Coordinates of C-alpha atoms in Angstrom, one line a residue:
M1 CA -64.6 -106.6 -85.1
N2 CA -64.4 -105.1 -88.5
R3 CA -61.0 -103.8 -89.7
L4 CA -61.8 -102.2 -93.0
I5 CA -59.5 -100.3 -95.3
H6 CA -61.3 -97.5 -97.2
T7 CA -60.2 -95.7 -100.3
V8 CA -61.1 -92.2 -101.2
R9 CA -62.0 -93.3 -104.7
G10 CA -65.6 -94.4 -105.0
W11 CA -66.0 -95.5 -101.4
C12 CA -66.5 -99.0 -102.6
R13 CA -66.8 -102.0 -100.3
L14 CA -66.8 -105.5 -101.5
T15 CA -69.3 -107.5 -99.5
C16 CA -71.0 -110.9 -99.8
I17 CA -74.5 -110.4 -101.1
A18 CA -75.6 -113.7 -99.9
L19 CA -74.8 -112.8 -96.3
A20 CA -76.6 -109.5 -96.6
L21 CA -79.7 -111.2 -97.9
A22 CA -79.6 -113.9 -95.3
S23 CA -79.3 -111.6 -92.3
C24 CA -81.7 -108.9 -93.3
R25 CA -84.7 -108.7 -91.1
K26 CA -87.3 -107.9 -93.7
E27 CA -90.3 -108.8 -91.7
E28 CA -89.5 -106.0 -89.2
F29 CA -88.4 -103.1 -91.3
M30 CA -89.6 -102.8 -94.8
P31 CA -87.9 -100.6 -97.5
E32 CA -89.2 -97.2 -98.1
P33 CA -92.4 -97.5 -100.2
Q34 CA -92.0 -96.7 -103.8
G35 CA -95.5 -97.2 -105.4
N36 CA -96.5 -96.5 -109.0
T37 CA -98.4 -93.6 -110.4
I38 CA -101.8 -94.5 -111.8
P39 CA -103.4 -91.3 -113.2
T40 CA -107.2 -91.6 -113.5
D41 CA -109.5 -88.8 -114.5
S42 CA -112.3 -90.1 -112.4
I43 CA -110.3 -89.9 -109.1
P44 CA -110.4 -86.5 -107.3
S45 CA -107.5 -84.1 -106.7
I46 CA -106.0 -83.6 -103.3
I47 CA -108.1 -80.5 -102.6
A48 CA -111.3 -82.1 -103.9
A49 CA -110.8 -85.1 -101.6
L50 CA -110.9 -83.0 -98.4
S51 CA -114.0 -81.7 -96.7
P52 CA -113.9 -77.8 -96.5
S53 CA -115.7 -78.0 -93.1
S54 CA -112.9 -80.0 -91.4
H55 CA -109.9 -79.1 -93.6
S56 CA -110.4 -75.5 -94.7
L57 CA -107.1 -74.4 -93.2
W58 CA -105.1 -77.1 -94.9
I59 CA -106.9 -76.2 -98.2
Q60 CA -106.0 -72.6 -97.6
A61 CA -102.4 -73.4 -97.0
W62 CA -102.2 -75.7 -100.0
K63 CA -103.7 -73.1 -102.4
K64 CA -101.3 -70.3 -101.2
S65 CA -98.2 -72.5 -101.3
N66 CA -96.1 -73.6 -104.3
I67 CA -96.7 -77.3 -103.5
E68 CA -98.5 -78.0 -106.9
T69 CA -95.5 -76.6 -108.8
I70 CA -93.1 -78.5 -106.6
L71 CA -95.0 -81.7 -107.3
S72 CA -95.1 -81.2 -111.0
Q73 CA -91.5 -80.1 -111.5
K74 CA -89.6 -82.3 -109.0
F75 CA -91.9 -85.2 -108.2
S76 CA -93.9 -85.6 -111.4
T77 CA -93.8 -89.4 -111.5
A78 CA -94.0 -90.1 -107.8
T79 CA -97.0 -91.6 -106.0
I80 CA -97.6 -89.6 -102.9
S81 CA -99.5 -90.0 -99.6
V82 CA -100.7 -86.7 -98.0
L83 CA -101.1 -86.7 -94.2
A84 CA -103.6 -83.8 -93.9
P85 CA -104.1 -82.4 -90.3
D86 CA -107.7 -81.1 -89.7
N87 CA -108.6 -77.6 -88.6
T88 CA -108.4 -78.4 -84.9
A89 CA -104.9 -79.8 -85.2
L90 CA -103.7 -76.9 -87.3
T91 CA -105.2 -74.3 -85.0
A92 CA -103.6 -76.0 -81.9
A93 CA -100.2 -75.8 -83.7
G94 CA -100.7 -72.1 -84.4
Y95 CA -101.8 -72.3 -88.0
T96 CA -104.9 -70.1 -87.9
A97 CA -106.4 -68.6 -91.0
D98 CA -104.7 -65.3 -90.2
R99 CA -101.3 -66.9 -89.7
I100 CA -101.6 -68.8 -93.0
A101 CA -102.7 -65.7 -94.8
A102 CA -99.6 -63.9 -93.4
A103 CA -97.2 -66.8 -93.9
T104 CA -94.6 -66.8 -96.7
T105 CA -95.0 -69.4 -99.4
S106 CA -91.7 -70.9 -98.2
E107 CA -93.0 -71.5 -94.7
L108 CA -96.1 -73.2 -96.1
D109 CA -94.1 -75.2 -98.6
T110 CA -92.1 -76.6 -95.7
L111 CA -95.2 -77.5 -93.7
L112 CA -96.9 -79.2 -96.7
M113 CA -93.8 -81.0 -98.0
Y114 CA -93.1 -82.5 -94.5
H115 CA -96.6 -83.9 -94.4
T116 CA -96.5 -85.3 -98.0
L117 CA -94.8 -88.7 -98.3
I118 CA -93.4 -90.4 -101.3
G119 CA -95.0 -93.8 -101.7
N120 CA -98.4 -95.6 -101.7
L121 CA -99.6 -95.7 -98.1
D122 CA -102.8 -97.5 -99.1
P123 CA -104.8 -97.6 -95.8
T124 CA -106.5 -100.9 -96.7
L125 CA -103.1 -102.6 -97.0
L126 CA -101.8 -100.9 -93.9
R127 CA -104.8 -102.3 -91.9
Q128 CA -103.9 -105.8 -93.2
G129 CA -100.7 -105.7 -91.2
V130 CA -98.1 -104.3 -93.5
P131 CA -94.9 -104.0 -91.3
L132 CA -93.4 -100.7 -90.3
Q133 CA -92.4 -98.5 -93.2
F134 CA -90.0 -95.6 -93.5
A135 CA -91.4 -93.2 -96.0
K136 CA -89.4 -90.1 -97.2
S137 CA -91.3 -86.8 -97.3
L138 CA -90.9 -84.3 -100.1
L139 CA -88.8 -82.1 -97.7
Q140 CA -85.0 -82.2 -97.9
D141 CA -82.0 -80.4 -96.4
A142 CA -79.2 -80.1 -99.0
S143 CA -76.7 -79.1 -96.3
L144 CA -76.8 -82.6 -94.8
A145 CA -75.9 -85.9 -96.2
V146 CA -76.8 -89.5 -95.2
G147 CA -75.1 -92.7 -96.1
L148 CA -76.3 -94.6 -99.1
S149 CA -75.5 -98.2 -100.1
K150 CA -76.1 -99.6 -103.6
S151 CA -75.6 -103.2 -104.4
V152 CA -74.6 -104.8 -107.7
P153 CA -73.7 -108.5 -108.2
G154 CA -70.6 -109.1 -106.1
A155 CA -70.2 -105.6 -104.6
T156 CA -71.8 -102.9 -102.4
F157 CA -70.9 -99.3 -103.2
K158 CA -71.0 -96.7 -100.5
G159 CA -71.8 -93.0 -101.1
T160 CA -74.2 -90.3 -99.8
E161 CA -77.5 -88.7 -100.7
I162 CA -79.2 -85.5 -99.7
Y163 CA -80.9 -85.7 -96.3
S164 CA -84.7 -86.3 -96.6
Y165 CA -87.1 -85.8 -93.7
R166 CA -88.9 -89.1 -93.3
H167 CA -91.5 -90.8 -91.2
A168 CA -92.0 -94.2 -89.7
V169 CA -95.5 -95.4 -90.5
Q170 CA -97.7 -98.3 -89.5
M171 CA -101.2 -99.1 -88.3
A172 CA -102.3 -99.9 -84.8
G173 CA -105.9 -101.1 -85.0
N174 CA -107.8 -98.3 -86.7
D175 CA -105.2 -95.6 -85.8
L176 CA -102.2 -94.5 -87.7
M177 CA -98.8 -94.6 -85.9
V178 CA -96.4 -92.0 -87.3
D179 CA -93.0 -91.5 -85.6
G180 CA -94.3 -93.3 -82.5
K181 CA -97.3 -91.1 -82.1
R182 CA -100.9 -92.3 -82.4
L183 CA -103.0 -90.4 -84.9
T184 CA -106.7 -90.7 -85.4
L185 CA -107.3 -91.5 -89.1
G186 CA -110.2 -89.8 -90.8
N187 CA -112.0 -90.7 -94.0
T188 CA -109.2 -91.6 -96.4
A189 CA -109.5 -91.0 -100.1
K190 CA -107.8 -92.3 -103.3
I191 CA -106.5 -89.4 -105.4
V192 CA -104.9 -89.1 -108.8
R193 CA -101.4 -89.2 -107.3
G194 CA -101.9 -91.6 -104.5
W195 CA -103.8 -91.1 -101.2
V196 CA -105.0 -88.5 -98.8
L197 CA -105.1 -89.5 -95.1
P198 CA -106.8 -87.0 -92.9
V199 CA -105.2 -87.0 -89.4
N200 CA -105.8 -85.2 -86.1
Q201 CA -102.3 -84.0 -85.4
V202 CA -99.6 -81.8 -87.0
L203 CA -96.4 -83.8 -87.2
E204 CA -93.5 -82.6 -85.0
M205 CA -90.7 -81.4 -87.3
P206 CA -87.1 -81.8 -86.1
R207 CA -85.2 -78.6 -85.9
H208 CA -82.0 -79.6 -84.3
Q209 CA -79.4 -82.3 -84.2
M210 CA -79.2 -84.5 -81.1
K211 CA -76.4 -82.6 -79.4
Q212 CA -78.1 -79.3 -80.0
W213 CA -81.3 -80.6 -78.6
L214 CA -79.6 -81.8 -75.4
E215 CA -77.8 -78.5 -75.0
A216 CA -81.0 -76.5 -75.4
D217 CA -83.0 -78.6 -73.0
G218 CA -81.0 -78.0 -69.8
R219 CA -81.5 -81.4 -68.1
F220 CA -78.5 -83.2 -69.5
S221 CA -75.4 -81.4 -68.3
L222 CA -73.7 -84.5 -66.9
F223 CA -74.4 -86.5 -70.0
L224 CA -72.9 -83.7 -72.2
K225 CA -69.9 -83.6 -69.9
A226 CA -69.5 -87.3 -70.2
L227 CA -69.6 -87.0 -74.0
D228 CA -66.9 -84.4 -73.9
L229 CA -64.6 -86.6 -71.8
I230 CA -65.2 -89.6 -74.0
S231 CA -64.5 -87.5 -77.1
A232 CA -61.2 -86.2 -75.6
S233 CA -60.1 -89.7 -74.9
Y234 CA -60.7 -90.8 -78.5
E235 CA -59.1 -87.6 -79.9
A236 CA -56.0 -88.1 -77.8
N237 CA -55.7 -91.7 -78.8
F238 CA -56.2 -90.8 -82.5
N239 CA -53.5 -88.2 -82.6
M240 CA -51.1 -90.4 -80.6
W241 CA -51.3 -93.1 -83.1
G242 CA -51.1 -90.9 -86.2
G243 CA -54.6 -91.6 -87.4
Y244 CA -54.4 -95.4 -87.3
W245 CA -57.3 -96.3 -85.1
I246 CA -56.7 -99.4 -82.9
V247 CA -60.3 -100.6 -82.9
Y248 CA -62.4 -99.6 -85.9
D249 CA -65.7 -100.5 -84.3
A250 CA -65.0 -98.1 -81.4
V251 CA -66.5 -94.8 -82.6
D252 CA -66.6 -91.5 -80.7
P253 CA -70.4 -91.1 -80.0
S254 CA -70.2 -87.3 -80.4
F255 CA -69.9 -87.8 -84.2
Q256 CA -73.2 -89.6 -84.2
L257 CA -74.9 -86.7 -82.3
D258 CA -73.5 -83.8 -84.3
T259 CA -72.3 -83.7 -87.9
K260 CA -70.1 -80.7 -87.1
K261 CA -68.0 -82.7 -84.7
Y262 CA -64.3 -82.7 -85.7
Y263 CA -60.8 -83.4 -84.3
A264 CA -58.3 -80.5 -84.2
G265 CA -55.3 -82.7 -84.9
W266 CA -53.0 -82.7 -87.9
I267 CA -55.2 -84.9 -90.0
P268 CA -57.9 -83.0 -91.9
N269 CA -61.6 -83.7 -91.2
V270 CA -63.9 -84.8 -94.0
A271 CA -67.6 -84.1 -93.9
N272 CA -69.4 -86.5 -91.6
Q273 CA -72.5 -88.3 -92.6
L274 CA -75.6 -87.7 -90.5
M275 CA -76.4 -91.0 -88.7
R276 CA -80.0 -91.9 -88.3
N277 CA -80.2 -93.2 -84.8
T278 CA -81.9 -93.4 -81.5
L279 CA -80.8 -91.9 -78.2
F280 CA -81.9 -92.9 -74.7
A281 CA -80.9 -89.7 -73.0
P282 CA -80.2 -89.8 -69.3
T283 CA -81.0 -86.8 -67.3
D284 CA -78.8 -85.3 -64.5
E285 CA -81.1 -87.1 -62.1
A286 CA -80.3 -90.4 -63.7
F287 CA -76.6 -89.8 -63.0
H288 CA -77.5 -88.9 -59.4
K289 CA -79.3 -92.2 -58.9
A290 CA -76.0 -93.9 -59.9
G291 CA -74.1 -91.8 -57.4
I292 CA -72.6 -89.4 -59.9
F293 CA -73.1 -85.7 -59.0
N294 CA -70.4 -83.7 -60.7
A295 CA -67.8 -83.5 -63.5
A296 CA -64.9 -84.5 -61.2
Q297 CA -66.5 -87.9 -60.5
L298 CA -67.0 -88.4 -64.3
E299 CA -63.3 -87.5 -64.9
T300 CA -62.2 -90.0 -62.2
L301 CA -64.3 -92.7 -63.9
N302 CA -63.0 -92.0 -67.3
N303 CA -59.4 -92.1 -66.2
R304 CA -59.9 -95.7 -65.1
F305 CA -59.5 -98.4 -67.6
N306 CA -60.2 -102.1 -67.1
Y307 CA -60.0 -104.5 -70.1
A308 CA -62.5 -106.8 -68.5
E309 CA -65.2 -104.1 -68.6
A310 CA -64.2 -102.2 -71.7
Y311 CA -66.6 -102.7 -74.6
E312 CA -64.9 -102.9 -78.0
G313 CA -61.9 -101.0 -76.6
K314 CA -63.9 -98.0 -75.7
P315 CA -62.9 -95.4 -73.0
T316 CA -64.4 -96.1 -69.6
L317 CA -67.3 -93.7 -69.8
D318 CA -68.2 -94.9 -73.3
S319 CA -68.2 -98.5 -72.1
M320 CA -70.6 -97.4 -69.3
L321 CA -72.9 -95.4 -71.5
H322 CA -72.8 -97.1 -74.9
L323 CA -76.2 -98.8 -74.5
H324 CA -77.8 -95.4 -74.6
M325 CA -76.7 -94.9 -78.2
P326 CA -77.3 -97.8 -80.6
A327 CA -74.9 -97.4 -83.4
A328 CA -74.3 -98.6 -86.9
A329 CA -71.3 -96.4 -87.6
E330 CA -67.5 -96.7 -88.0
M331 CA -64.5 -94.5 -88.4
D332 CA -63.4 -94.0 -92.0
M333 CA -59.9 -92.8 -93.1
P334 CA -59.5 -92.3 -96.8
F335 CA -56.0 -93.0 -98.2
D336 CA -54.2 -91.5 -101.2
D337 CA -52.2 -93.4 -103.7
N338 CA -49.2 -93.3 -101.4
W339 CA -51.2 -94.8 -98.5
Y340 CA -51.2 -91.5 -96.7
V341 CA -54.3 -90.8 -94.5
T342 CA -56.0 -87.8 -96.2
G343 CA -58.7 -87.3 -93.7
V344 CA -61.0 -88.7 -91.0
R345 CA -64.8 -88.9 -90.8
I346 CA -67.5 -91.1 -89.4
I347 CA -69.7 -93.0 -91.8
S348 CA -72.4 -95.7 -91.6
T349 CA -71.3 -99.3 -91.6
P350 CA -71.4 -101.1 -94.9
T351 CA -74.8 -102.8 -94.3
P352 CA -76.4 -101.0 -91.3
A353 CA -79.6 -102.2 -89.9
N354 CA -82.3 -99.7 -88.9
T355 CA -81.4 -98.0 -85.7
V356 CA -84.3 -95.6 -85.5
F357 CA -86.6 -97.0 -82.8
H358 CA -89.7 -95.0 -82.1
S359 CA -91.7 -95.9 -78.9
D360 CA -94.3 -98.0 -80.7
I361 CA -91.7 -100.6 -81.6
L362 CA -89.8 -100.7 -78.3
N363 CA -90.5 -104.3 -77.5
N364 CA -88.7 -107.6 -77.3
T365 CA -90.7 -109.2 -80.1
L366 CA -89.1 -106.8 -82.6
L367 CA -85.9 -105.8 -80.9
G368 CA -84.9 -108.9 -78.9
N369 CA -81.5 -110.3 -80.2
Y370 CA -81.5 -107.5 -82.8
N371 CA -78.4 -107.3 -85.0
L372 CA -77.2 -103.8 -85.8
N373 CA -75.4 -105.2 -88.9
A374 CA -78.0 -106.0 -91.5
G375 CA -75.7 -108.1 -93.5
G376 CA -72.0 -109.0 -93.7
G377 CA -69.4 -108.6 -91.0
S378 CA -69.7 -109.7 -87.4
D379 CA -72.8 -109.6 -85.4
K380 CA -73.3 -106.5 -83.3
K381 CA -76.3 -106.9 -81.0
L382 CA -78.6 -104.1 -79.6
N383 CA -78.3 -105.8 -76.2
L384 CA -81.4 -104.0 -74.8
T385 CA -84.6 -105.4 -73.3
F386 CA -87.9 -103.6 -72.9
D387 CA -91.0 -103.9 -70.8
R388 CA -94.3 -102.0 -70.6
T389 CA -95.1 -101.4 -66.9
G390 CA -98.5 -99.8 -67.5
A391 CA -100.8 -98.5 -70.1
S392 CA -98.0 -96.5 -71.7
A393 CA -94.8 -96.5 -69.5
I394 CA -91.9 -98.3 -71.1
T395 CA -88.8 -99.5 -69.3
V396 CA -85.4 -100.3 -70.9
N397 CA -82.4 -102.1 -69.6
G398 CA -79.3 -103.9 -70.8
I399 CA -79.8 -107.6 -71.3
D400 CA -77.2 -108.4 -68.6
S401 CA -77.6 -105.3 -66.5
E402 CA -77.5 -105.7 -62.7
T403 CA -79.0 -102.2 -62.0
P404 CA -82.7 -101.2 -62.1
A405 CA -84.3 -100.6 -65.4
A406 CA -84.7 -97.1 -66.7
T407 CA -88.1 -95.7 -67.4
I408 CA -88.8 -93.6 -70.5
T409 CA -90.3 -90.4 -69.1
E410 CA -90.6 -88.7 -72.5
A411 CA -90.7 -90.5 -75.8
D412 CA -90.2 -89.6 -79.4
R413 CA -88.7 -86.2 -79.1
M414 CA -87.7 -85.5 -82.7
T415 CA -84.2 -84.6 -83.9
L416 CA -82.6 -84.7 -87.3
Q417 CA -80.9 -88.0 -86.4
G418 CA -84.0 -89.6 -85.0
P419 CA -86.0 -89.9 -81.8
V420 CA -84.7 -89.0 -78.3
H421 CA -86.2 -91.0 -75.4
V422 CA -85.6 -89.3 -72.1
V423 CA -84.8 -91.9 -69.3
D424 CA -84.6 -91.6 -65.6
R425 CA -81.7 -94.0 -64.9
L426 CA -78.4 -95.0 -66.5
I427 CA -78.5 -98.2 -68.7
I428 CA -75.3 -99.8 -67.4
P429 CA -73.9 -103.1 -68.9
G430 CA -73.5 -106.0 -66.5
S431 CA -69.8 -106.0 -67.2
F432 CA -69.3 -102.5 -65.8
K433 CA -68.6 -102.1 -62.1
F434 CA -68.4 -98.8 -60.2

């Protein structure tokens, strides 16, 4: 387990670059594409590359928006790839000609920026088997921050950057997979700034953080109660020990689901980073199948502690449920010059591996024996196994679980942290006994 001391100055972590490079799984998750701008007068503009018969609504929205000004002022040197939904897709999503005409430029800017990615998504290269890529869109949210690591010879510096909405992109045959969803790809076109890729769906834009999504849905009351009990255990332990966390790898999962999470103790809270993550969300029915029907039963379970079944020193319910929330996070406590704890927050680990798993990569080939630490520190395995029971149904279970596998009943529900996969059973580690 990592026991790391953090300082409030610089958020610098010394780490071994050789280890980071040796353990990085490059073949599975490539860096965000950068690309190079290659202006050519003979290549068409974005509008000219689209057919008015199939993309008149997209063209209408593009012309009414401020997207050209945004591109010229903020992204003047960037290569871009535009995912352009056709008229049928836009109409199905409610973007009729009348709505576009009545829409504000801000609303249209949001739509277009979310579908415009930074990088060269050359369809020819994608079809040749380029691995999964995470591409930032033009759309950002300045109220949120995500962790950022920058390496120099001999050191890795930790900081934050503004949250960018991004997409996971790869090819599946002739179709384009975006955020786990299969999109039919139209006639692509090279443009001055990059590529236009016509698609048959409007991309689902996340509007909520994971906890807000769970609360709004209504099917996860027992899971939310369990999260509250877990958080109360962590908070009580934290205040009891004056801020010196016993096990640094044991992190209250509520911080990963909601950046507004804080402890009301005497130590001030520092802004939390938004953790890009995946959640296998168990419904109330999933708890019922495990014999848990109410909050009182959850409280009884959480008040029990057995070192043999505790995972990384976690409270009982967190030990039972931790496989639902893959994590690359840790508690951070900045110190001042007198070694006084000046605050508490949750940040990403020094070299976190990707923990955003859309449904199209939920398989043992990619995720078997997957290490959540991309480099440096101790191994921390995903410890999940996957199976496809039919044409599309996916099951998930712990690698040593003794209970039936959970089936993903809804996949790739988008939140600001990442995808939520709704499951019909609890994913219980083999070490946990009722």
